[in-house]
Short mmCIF file of C-alpha atoms in Angstrom, two decimals:
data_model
loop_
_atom_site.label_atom_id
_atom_site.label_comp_id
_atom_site.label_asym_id
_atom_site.label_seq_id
_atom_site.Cartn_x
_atom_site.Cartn_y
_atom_site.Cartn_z
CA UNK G 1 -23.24 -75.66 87.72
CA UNK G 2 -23.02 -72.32 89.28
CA UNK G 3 -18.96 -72.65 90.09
CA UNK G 4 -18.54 -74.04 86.67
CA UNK G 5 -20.25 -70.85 84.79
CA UNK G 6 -18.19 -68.67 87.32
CA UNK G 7 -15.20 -70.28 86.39
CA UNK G 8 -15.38 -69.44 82.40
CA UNK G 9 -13.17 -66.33 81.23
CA UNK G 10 -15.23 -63.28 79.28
CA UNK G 11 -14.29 -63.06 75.29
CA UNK G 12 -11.69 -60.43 74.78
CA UNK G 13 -13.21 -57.18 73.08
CA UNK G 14 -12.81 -56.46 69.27
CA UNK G 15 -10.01 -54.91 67.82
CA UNK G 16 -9.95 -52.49 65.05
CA UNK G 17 -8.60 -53.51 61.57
CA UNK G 18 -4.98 -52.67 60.73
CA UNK G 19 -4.95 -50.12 58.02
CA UNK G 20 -2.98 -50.43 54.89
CA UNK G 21 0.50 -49.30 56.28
CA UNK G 22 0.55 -51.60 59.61
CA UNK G 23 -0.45 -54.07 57.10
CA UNK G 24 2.56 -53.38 54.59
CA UNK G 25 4.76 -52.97 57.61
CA UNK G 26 3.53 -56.44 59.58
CA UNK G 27 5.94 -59.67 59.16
CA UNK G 28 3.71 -61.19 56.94
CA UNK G 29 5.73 -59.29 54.08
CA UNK G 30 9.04 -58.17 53.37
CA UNK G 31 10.16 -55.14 51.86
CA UNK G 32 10.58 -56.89 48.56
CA UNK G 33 7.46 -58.05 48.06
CA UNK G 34 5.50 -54.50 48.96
CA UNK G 35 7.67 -52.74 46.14
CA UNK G 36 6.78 -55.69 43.58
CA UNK G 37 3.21 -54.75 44.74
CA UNK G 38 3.01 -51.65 44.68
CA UNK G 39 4.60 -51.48 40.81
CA UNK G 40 2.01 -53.89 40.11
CA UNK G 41 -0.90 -51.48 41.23
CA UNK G 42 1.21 -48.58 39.24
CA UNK G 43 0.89 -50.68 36.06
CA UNK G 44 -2.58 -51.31 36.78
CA UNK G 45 -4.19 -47.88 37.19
CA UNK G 46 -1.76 -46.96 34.20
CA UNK G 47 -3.69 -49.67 31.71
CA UNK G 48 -6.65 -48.56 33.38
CA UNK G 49 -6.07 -44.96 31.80
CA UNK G 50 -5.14 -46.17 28.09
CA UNK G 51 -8.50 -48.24 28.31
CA UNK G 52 -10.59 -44.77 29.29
CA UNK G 53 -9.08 -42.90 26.86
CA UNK G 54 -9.11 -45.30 23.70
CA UNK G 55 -13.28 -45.94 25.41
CA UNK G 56 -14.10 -41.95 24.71
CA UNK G 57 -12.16 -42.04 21.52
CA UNK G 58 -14.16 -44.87 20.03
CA UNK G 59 -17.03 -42.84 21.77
CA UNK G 60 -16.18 -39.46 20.04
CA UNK G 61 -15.77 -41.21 16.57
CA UNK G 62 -18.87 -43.01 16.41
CA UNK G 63 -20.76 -40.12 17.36
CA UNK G 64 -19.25 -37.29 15.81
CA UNK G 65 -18.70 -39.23 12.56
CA UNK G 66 -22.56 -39.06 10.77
CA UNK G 67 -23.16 -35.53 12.48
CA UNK G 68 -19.40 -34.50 10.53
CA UNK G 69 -20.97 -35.45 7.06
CA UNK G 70 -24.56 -34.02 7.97
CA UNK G 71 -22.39 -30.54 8.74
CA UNK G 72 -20.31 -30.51 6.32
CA UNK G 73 -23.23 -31.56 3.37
CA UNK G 74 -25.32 -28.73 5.47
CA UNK G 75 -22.23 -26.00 4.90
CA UNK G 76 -21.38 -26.91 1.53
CA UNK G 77 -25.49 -26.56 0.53
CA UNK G 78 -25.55 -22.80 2.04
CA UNK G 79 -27.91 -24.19 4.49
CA UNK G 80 -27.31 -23.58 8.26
CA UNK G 81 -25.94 -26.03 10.57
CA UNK G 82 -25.50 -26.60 13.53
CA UNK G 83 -22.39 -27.31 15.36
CA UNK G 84 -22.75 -26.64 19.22
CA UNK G 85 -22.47 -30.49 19.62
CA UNK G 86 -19.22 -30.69 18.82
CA UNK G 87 -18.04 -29.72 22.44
CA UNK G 88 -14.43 -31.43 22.66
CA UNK G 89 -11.48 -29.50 20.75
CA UNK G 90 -10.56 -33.06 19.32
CA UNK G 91 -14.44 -33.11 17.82
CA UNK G 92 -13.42 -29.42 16.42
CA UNK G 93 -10.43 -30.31 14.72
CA UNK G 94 -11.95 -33.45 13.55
CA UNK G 95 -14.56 -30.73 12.12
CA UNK G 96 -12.25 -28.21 10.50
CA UNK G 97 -10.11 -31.00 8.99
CA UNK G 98 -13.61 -31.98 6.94
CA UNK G 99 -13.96 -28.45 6.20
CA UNK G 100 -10.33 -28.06 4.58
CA UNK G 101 -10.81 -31.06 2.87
CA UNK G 102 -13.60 -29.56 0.99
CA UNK G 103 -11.47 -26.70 -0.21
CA UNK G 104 -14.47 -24.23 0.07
CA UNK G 105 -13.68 -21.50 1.56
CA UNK G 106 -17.26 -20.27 2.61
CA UNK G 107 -16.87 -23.99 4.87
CA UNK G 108 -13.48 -23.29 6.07
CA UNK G 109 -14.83 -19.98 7.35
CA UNK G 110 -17.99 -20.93 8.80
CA UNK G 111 -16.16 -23.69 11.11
CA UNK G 112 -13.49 -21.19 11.96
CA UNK G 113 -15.77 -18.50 13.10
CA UNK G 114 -17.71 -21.56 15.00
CA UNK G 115 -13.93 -22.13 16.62
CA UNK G 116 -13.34 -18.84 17.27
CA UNK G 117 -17.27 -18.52 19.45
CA UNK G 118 -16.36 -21.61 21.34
CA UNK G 119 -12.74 -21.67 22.18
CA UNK G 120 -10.87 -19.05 24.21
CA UNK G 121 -7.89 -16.76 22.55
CA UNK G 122 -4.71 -18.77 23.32
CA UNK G 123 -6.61 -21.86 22.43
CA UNK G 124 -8.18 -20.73 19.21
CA UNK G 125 -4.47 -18.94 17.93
CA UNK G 126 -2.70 -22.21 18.78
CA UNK G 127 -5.51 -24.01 16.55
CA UNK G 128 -5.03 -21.40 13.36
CA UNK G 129 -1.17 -21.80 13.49
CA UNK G 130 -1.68 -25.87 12.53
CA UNK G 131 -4.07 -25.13 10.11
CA UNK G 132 -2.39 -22.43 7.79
CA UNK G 133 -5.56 -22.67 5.35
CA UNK G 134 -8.16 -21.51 8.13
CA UNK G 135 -5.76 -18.94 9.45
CA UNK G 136 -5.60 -17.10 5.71
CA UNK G 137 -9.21 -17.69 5.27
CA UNK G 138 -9.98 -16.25 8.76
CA UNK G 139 -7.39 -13.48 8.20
CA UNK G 140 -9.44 -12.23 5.17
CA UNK G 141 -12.97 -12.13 6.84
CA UNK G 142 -11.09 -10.30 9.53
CA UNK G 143 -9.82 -7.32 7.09
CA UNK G 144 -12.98 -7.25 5.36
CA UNK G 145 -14.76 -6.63 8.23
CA UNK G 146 -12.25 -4.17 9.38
CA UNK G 147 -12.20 -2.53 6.31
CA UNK G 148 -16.02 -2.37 6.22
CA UNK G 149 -16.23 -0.81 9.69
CA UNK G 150 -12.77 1.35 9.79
CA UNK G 151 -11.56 -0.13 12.79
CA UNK G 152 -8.30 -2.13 12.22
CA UNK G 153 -8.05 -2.19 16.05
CA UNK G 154 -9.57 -5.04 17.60
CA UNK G 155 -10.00 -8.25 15.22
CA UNK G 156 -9.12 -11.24 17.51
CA UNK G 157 -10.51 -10.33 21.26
CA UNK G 158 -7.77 -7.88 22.32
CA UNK G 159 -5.27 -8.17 19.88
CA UNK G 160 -4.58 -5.47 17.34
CA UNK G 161 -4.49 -6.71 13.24
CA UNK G 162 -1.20 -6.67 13.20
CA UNK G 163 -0.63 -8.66 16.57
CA UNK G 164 -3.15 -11.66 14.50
CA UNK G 165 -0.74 -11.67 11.65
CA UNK G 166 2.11 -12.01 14.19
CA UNK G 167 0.88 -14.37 16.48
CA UNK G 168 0.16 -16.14 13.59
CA UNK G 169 3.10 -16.80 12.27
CA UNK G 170 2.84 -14.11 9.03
CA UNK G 171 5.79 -11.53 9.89
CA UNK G 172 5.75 -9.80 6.97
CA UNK G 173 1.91 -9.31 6.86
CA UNK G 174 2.47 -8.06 10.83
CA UNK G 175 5.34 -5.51 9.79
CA UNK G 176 3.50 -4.58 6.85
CA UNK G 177 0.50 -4.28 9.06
CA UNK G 178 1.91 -2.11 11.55
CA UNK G 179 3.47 0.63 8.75
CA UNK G 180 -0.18 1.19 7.49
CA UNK G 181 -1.54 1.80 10.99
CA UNK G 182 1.59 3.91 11.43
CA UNK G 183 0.26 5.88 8.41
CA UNK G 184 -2.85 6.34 9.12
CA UNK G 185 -1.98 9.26 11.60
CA UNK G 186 -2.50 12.57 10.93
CA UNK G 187 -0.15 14.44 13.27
CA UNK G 188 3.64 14.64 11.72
CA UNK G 189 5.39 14.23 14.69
CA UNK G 190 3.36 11.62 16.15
CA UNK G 191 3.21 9.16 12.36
CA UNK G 192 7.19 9.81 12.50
CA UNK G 193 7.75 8.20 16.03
CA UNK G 194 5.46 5.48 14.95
CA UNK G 195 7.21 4.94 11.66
CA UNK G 196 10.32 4.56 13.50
CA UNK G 197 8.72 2.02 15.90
CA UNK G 198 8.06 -0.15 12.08
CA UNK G 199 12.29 -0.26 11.71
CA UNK G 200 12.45 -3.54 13.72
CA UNK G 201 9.52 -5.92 12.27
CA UNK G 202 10.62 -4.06 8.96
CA UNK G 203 14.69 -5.04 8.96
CA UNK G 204 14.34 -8.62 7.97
CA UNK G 205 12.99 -7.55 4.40
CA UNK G 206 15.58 -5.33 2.89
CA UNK G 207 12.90 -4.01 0.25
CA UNK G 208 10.31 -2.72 2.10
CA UNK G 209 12.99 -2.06 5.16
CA UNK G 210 14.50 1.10 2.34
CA UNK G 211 11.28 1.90 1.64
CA UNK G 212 10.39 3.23 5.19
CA UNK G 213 13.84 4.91 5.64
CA UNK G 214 13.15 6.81 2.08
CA UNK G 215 10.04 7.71 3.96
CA UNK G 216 11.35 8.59 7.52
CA UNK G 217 13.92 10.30 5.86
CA UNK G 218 10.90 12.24 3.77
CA UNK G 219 8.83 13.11 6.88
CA UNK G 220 11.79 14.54 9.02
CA UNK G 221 12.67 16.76 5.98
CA UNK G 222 9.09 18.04 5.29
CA UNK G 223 8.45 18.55 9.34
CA UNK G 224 11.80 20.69 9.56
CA UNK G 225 11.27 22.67 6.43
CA UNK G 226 7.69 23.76 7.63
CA UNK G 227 8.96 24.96 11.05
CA UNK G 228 11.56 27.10 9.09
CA UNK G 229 9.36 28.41 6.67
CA UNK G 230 6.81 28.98 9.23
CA UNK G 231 9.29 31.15 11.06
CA UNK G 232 10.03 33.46 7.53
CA UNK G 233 6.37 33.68 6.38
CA UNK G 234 5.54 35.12 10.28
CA UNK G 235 8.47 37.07 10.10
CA UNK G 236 7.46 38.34 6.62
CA UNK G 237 11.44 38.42 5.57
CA UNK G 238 10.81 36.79 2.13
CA UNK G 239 8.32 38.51 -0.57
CA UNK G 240 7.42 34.87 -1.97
CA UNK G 241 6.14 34.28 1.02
CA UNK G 242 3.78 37.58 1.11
CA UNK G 243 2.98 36.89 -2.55
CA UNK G 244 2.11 33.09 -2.43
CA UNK G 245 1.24 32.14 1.30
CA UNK G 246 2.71 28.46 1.75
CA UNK G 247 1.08 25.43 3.01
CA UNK G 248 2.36 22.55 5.13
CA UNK G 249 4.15 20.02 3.50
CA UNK G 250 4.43 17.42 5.93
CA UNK G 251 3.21 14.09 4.98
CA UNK G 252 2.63 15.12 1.39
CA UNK G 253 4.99 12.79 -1.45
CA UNK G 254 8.16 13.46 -3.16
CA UNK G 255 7.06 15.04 -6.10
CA UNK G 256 5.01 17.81 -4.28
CA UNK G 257 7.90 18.47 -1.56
CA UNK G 258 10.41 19.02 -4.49
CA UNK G 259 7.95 21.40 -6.55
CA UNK G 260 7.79 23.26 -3.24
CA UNK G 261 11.54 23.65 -2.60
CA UNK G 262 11.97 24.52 -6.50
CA UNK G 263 9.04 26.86 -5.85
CA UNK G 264 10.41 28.57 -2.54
CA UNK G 265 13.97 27.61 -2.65
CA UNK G 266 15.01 27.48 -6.49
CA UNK G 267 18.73 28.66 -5.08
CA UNK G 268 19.38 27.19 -1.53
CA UNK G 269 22.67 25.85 -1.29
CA UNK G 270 23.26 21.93 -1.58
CA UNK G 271 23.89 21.88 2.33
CA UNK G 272 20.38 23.17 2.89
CA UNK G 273 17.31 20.31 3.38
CA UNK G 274 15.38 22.87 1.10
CA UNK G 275 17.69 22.69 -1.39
CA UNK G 276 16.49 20.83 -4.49
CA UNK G 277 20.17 19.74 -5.31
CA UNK G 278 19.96 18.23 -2.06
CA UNK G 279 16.45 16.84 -2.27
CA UNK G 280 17.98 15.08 -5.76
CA UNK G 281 20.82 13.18 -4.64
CA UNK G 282 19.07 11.87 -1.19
CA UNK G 283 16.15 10.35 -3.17
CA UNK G 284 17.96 9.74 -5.99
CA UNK G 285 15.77 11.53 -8.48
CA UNK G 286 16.65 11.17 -12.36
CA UNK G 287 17.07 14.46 -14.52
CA UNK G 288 14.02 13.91 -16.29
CA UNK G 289 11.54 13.96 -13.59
CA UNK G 290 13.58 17.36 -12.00
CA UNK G 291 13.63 19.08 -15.35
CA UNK G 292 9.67 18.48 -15.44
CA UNK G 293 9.72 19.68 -12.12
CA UNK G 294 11.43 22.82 -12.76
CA UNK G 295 9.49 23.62 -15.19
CA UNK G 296 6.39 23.18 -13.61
CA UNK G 297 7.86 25.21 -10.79
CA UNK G 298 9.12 28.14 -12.51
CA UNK G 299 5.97 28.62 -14.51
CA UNK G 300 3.70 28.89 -11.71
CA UNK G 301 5.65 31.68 -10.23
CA UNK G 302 5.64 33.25 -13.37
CA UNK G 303 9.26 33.43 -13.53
CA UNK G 304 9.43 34.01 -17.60
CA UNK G 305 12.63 35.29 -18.91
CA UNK G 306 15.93 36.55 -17.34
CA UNK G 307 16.70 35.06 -14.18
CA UNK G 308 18.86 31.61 -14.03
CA UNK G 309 16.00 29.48 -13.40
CA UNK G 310 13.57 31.01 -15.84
CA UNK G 311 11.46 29.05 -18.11
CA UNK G 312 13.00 30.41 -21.28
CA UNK G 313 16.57 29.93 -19.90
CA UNK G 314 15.66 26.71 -18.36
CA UNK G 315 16.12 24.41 -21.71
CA UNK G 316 19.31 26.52 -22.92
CA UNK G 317 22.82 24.78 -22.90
CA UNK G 318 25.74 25.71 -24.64
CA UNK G 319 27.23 23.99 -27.64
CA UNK G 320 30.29 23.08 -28.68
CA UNK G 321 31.65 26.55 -29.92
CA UNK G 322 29.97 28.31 -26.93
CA UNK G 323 26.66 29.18 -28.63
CA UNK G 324 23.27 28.95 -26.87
CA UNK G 325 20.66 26.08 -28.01
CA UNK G 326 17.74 24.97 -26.72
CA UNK G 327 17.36 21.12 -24.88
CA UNK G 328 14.69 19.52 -23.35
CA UNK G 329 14.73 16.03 -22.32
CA UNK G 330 10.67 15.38 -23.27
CA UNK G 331 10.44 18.15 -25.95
CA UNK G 332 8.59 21.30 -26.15
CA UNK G 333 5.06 20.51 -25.98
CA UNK G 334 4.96 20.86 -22.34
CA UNK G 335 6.98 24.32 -21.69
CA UNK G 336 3.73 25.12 -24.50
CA UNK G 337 0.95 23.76 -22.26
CA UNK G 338 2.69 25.46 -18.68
CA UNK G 339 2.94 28.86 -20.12
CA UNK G 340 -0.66 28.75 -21.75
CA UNK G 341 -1.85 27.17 -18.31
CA UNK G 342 -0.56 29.98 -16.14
CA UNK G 343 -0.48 32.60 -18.92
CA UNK G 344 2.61 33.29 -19.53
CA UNK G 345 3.79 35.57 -22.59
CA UNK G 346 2.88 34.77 -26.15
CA UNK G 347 5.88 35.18 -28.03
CA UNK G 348 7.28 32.43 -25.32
CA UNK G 349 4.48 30.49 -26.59
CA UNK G 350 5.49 30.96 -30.16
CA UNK G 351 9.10 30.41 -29.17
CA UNK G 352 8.57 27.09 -27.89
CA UNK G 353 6.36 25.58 -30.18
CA UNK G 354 8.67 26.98 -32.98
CA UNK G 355 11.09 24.12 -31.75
CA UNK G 356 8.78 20.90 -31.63
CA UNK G 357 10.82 18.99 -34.61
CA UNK G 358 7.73 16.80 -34.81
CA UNK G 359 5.54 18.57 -37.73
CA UNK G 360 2.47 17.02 -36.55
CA UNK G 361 2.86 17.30 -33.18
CA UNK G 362 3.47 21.25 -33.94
CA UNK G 363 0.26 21.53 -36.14
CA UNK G 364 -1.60 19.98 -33.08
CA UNK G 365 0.17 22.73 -30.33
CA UNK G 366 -0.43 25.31 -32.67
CA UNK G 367 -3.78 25.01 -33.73
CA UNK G 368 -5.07 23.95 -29.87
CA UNK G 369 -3.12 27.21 -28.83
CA UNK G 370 -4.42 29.65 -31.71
CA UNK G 371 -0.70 30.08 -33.26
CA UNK G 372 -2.07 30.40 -36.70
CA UNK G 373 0.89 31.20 -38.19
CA UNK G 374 3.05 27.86 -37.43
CA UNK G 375 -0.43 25.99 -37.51
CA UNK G 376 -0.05 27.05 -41.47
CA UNK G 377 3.98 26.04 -41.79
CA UNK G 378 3.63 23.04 -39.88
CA UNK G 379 0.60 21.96 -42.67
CA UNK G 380 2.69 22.83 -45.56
CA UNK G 381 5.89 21.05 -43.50
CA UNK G 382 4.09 17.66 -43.80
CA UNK G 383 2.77 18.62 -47.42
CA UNK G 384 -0.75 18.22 -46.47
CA UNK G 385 -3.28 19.88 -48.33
CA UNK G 386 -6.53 18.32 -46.77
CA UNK G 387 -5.41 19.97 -42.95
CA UNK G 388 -4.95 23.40 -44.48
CA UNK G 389 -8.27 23.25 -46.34
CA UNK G 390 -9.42 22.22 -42.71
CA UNK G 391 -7.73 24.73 -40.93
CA UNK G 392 -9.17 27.12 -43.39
CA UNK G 393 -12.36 26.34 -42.14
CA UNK G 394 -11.45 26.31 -39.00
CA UNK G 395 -10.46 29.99 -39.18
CA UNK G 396 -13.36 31.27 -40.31
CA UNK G 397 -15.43 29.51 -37.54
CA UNK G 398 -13.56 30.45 -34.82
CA UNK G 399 -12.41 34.18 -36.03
CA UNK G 400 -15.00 35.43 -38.49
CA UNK G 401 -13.91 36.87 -42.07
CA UNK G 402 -12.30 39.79 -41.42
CA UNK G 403 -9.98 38.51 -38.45
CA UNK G 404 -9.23 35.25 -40.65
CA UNK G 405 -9.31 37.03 -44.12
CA UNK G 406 -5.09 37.36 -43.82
CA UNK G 407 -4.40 33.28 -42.61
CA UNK G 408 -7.10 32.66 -45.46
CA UNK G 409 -5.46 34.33 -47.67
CA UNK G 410 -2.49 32.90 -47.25
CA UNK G 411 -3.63 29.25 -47.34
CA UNK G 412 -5.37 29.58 -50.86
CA UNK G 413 -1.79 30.93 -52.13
CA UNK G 414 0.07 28.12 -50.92
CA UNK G 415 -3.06 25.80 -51.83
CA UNK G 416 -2.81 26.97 -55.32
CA UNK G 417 1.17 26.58 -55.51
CA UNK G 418 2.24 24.14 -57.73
CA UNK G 419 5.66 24.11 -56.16
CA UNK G 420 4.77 21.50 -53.68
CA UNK G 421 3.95 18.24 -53.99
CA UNK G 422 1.23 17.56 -52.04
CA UNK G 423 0.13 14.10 -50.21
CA UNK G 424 -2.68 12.08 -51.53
CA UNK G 425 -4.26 12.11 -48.20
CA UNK G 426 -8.07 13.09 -49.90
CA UNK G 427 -9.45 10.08 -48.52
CA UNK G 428 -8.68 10.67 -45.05
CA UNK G 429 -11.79 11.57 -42.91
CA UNK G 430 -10.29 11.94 -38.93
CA UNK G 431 -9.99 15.62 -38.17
CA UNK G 432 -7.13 16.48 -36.14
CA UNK G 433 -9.45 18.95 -34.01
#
């Protein structure tokens, strides 16, 4: 027994399992076969993703499904709600789509000011430009908040108003944007560099694109006149200058820059930016609103009779034969008013409210502007024997009887007249003053 347990062999130690590619690469398989396998796991793991996904999708629906309607009901009460369970940005858009359905706005903005807590910039942007609804209603609250706390600056994270309105796919709101802030400076030099950074956003809308140049154009003008003047006023080389100090006109409107070149400048040459004949055919200014001008002008200076631009010259043209008459595009009411305001002469006065053709409107000039005289003819013009019985009363109000005895006088002759045929106006009860 001995030799025969001697004579047995000992078992052969274990060997370690063949991994995966001494496997694939043994005889058992050919190279075929291992491709057709692999594909097979490919396909697999593949099926095995659709399956997970449509699995949290069911998941996601039937939970976010009765907390959507309690929301929603919740918003649409005034009552608050809360929404931090709606974690996934499918859940969120599944959320703002019930809120646009609603068509309340107060929703709308309470879910987009939930997206805009919970979801990062680029996310939250990309959101807004599917949903053009939320991005107008969030685009409101913005402003009014902006608008409310005078910063325009800062409304989404980093981004600037303007940059919003771009990156949300509102150009013209972002050009339009960008102008305002561009106006909003208060140094001349440093609103016309950023009005000239507006030109690009502005070019694709011709409207408000001419607009801006009218203004550009404006700015430059005003900025170069006041460095000019500035230079004459400290050099003291122009009495006008001593005698009415100027003030910047940079950043001021049309109107005012032209009464200030008509008020300084009445006679620069075209070629000059002061010019007013220059200032008229750049901005295209009708005759009307220069004539107004010029009279507005002229009268504050007190520039009365005699010189070329003077307000009694100012409405003369010639005629036909070469005579002198007097023209004025909105009558002679107004030279009236300008001459009282900045007390001119009173024979102008008389002048110019001797040519209103309009009776009553001259009764009205004259009586405001104590012309008692014309007062009386325009009464007795229109044949009205109530306003002279009123003016009569009015004279001895306002100047006493011995200052009023002569107008009184006057109006009891032509009262008592029976050469004129007077209106049957007794019932009338409005007095004209």
């Amino acid at each position: 027994s001995s030799s025969s347990s001697s004579s047995v062999p000992p078992p052969p130690p274990p060997t370690a399992p063949l991994s995966a590619s001494e496997m694939f690469s043994s005889n058992d398989f050919d190279s075929r076969e291992v491709t057709e396998l692999r594909k097979e796991v490919t396909l697999l793991q593949t099926e095995k993703k659709k399956l997970e996904f449509a699995l949290r999708q069911q998941e996601n629906r039937s939970l976010t499904e009765p907390r959507l309607n309690v929301v929603i009901q919740s918003l649409r009460s005034g009552l608050p709600a809360d929404m931090s369970g709606f974690r996934s940005l499918v859940q969120k858009q599944q959320l703002l789509d019930c809120a646009i359905f609603t068509e309340d706005s107060t929703v709308v903005l309470s879910v987009v000011l939930f997206l805009a807590s919970s979801l990062n910039e680029s996310v939250l942007e990309t959101v807004l430009r599917k949903y053009p609804t939320a991005a107008r209603c969030y685009l409101t609250h913005v402003k009014r908040k902006a608008r409310a706390h005078r910063q325009l600056n800062r409304p989404v994270g980093s981004r600037s108003l303007a940059d919003t309105y771009s990156v949300l796919n509102c150009p013209l709101e972002s050009a339009l944007q960008r102008w305002k802030e561009a106006r909003e400076s208060t140094e001349p030099l440093t609103r016309l560099r950023l009005l000239h950074l507006c030109i690009p956003s502005l070019q694709p809308f011709p409207f408000y694109m001419s607009l801006l140049d009218e203004e550009i154009q404006l700015l430059d003008r005003q900025i170069k006149i006041d460095s000019h003047d500035q230079i004459i006023k400290e050099k003291h080389a122009d009495p006008m200058f001593n005698k009415f100090p100027p003030d910047p006109i940079a950043m001021s409107p049309l109107n005012h820059t032209l009464f200030y070149s008509l008020f300084y400048h009445p006679v620069a040459t075209p070629d000059k930016l002061s010019s007013p004949q220059n200032m008229k055919s750049t901005f295209k200014i009708d005759d009307r609103r220069m004539f107004w001008l010029k009279l507005q002008s002229r009268a504050k200076v007190g520039d009365w009779q005699g010189g070329p631009y003077s307000v009694h010259t100012l409405p003369q043209v010639k005629g036909m034969l070469g005579s002198l008459k007097f023209k004025s595009p909105f009558g002679f009411a107004p030279f009236v008013e300008a001459i009282a305001h900045n007390n001119g002469p009173r024979e102008l006065m008389e002048l110019f409210t001797s040519l209103i053709d309009n009776s009553e409107e001259k009764a009205t000039i004259a009586v405001k502007f104590g012309i008692w005289p014309l007062a009386i003819d325009a009464f007795v013009q229109q044949k009205d024997k109530v306003g002279l019985i009123l003016l009569k009363n009015k004279l001895m109000n306002d100047l006493g009887g011995t200052d009023s005895a002569e107008y009184r006088a006057k109006i009891d002759e032509i009262v008592a007249s029976k050469k004129i045929k007077w209106k049957d106006n007794a019932g009338r009860r409005t007095v004209r003053w």
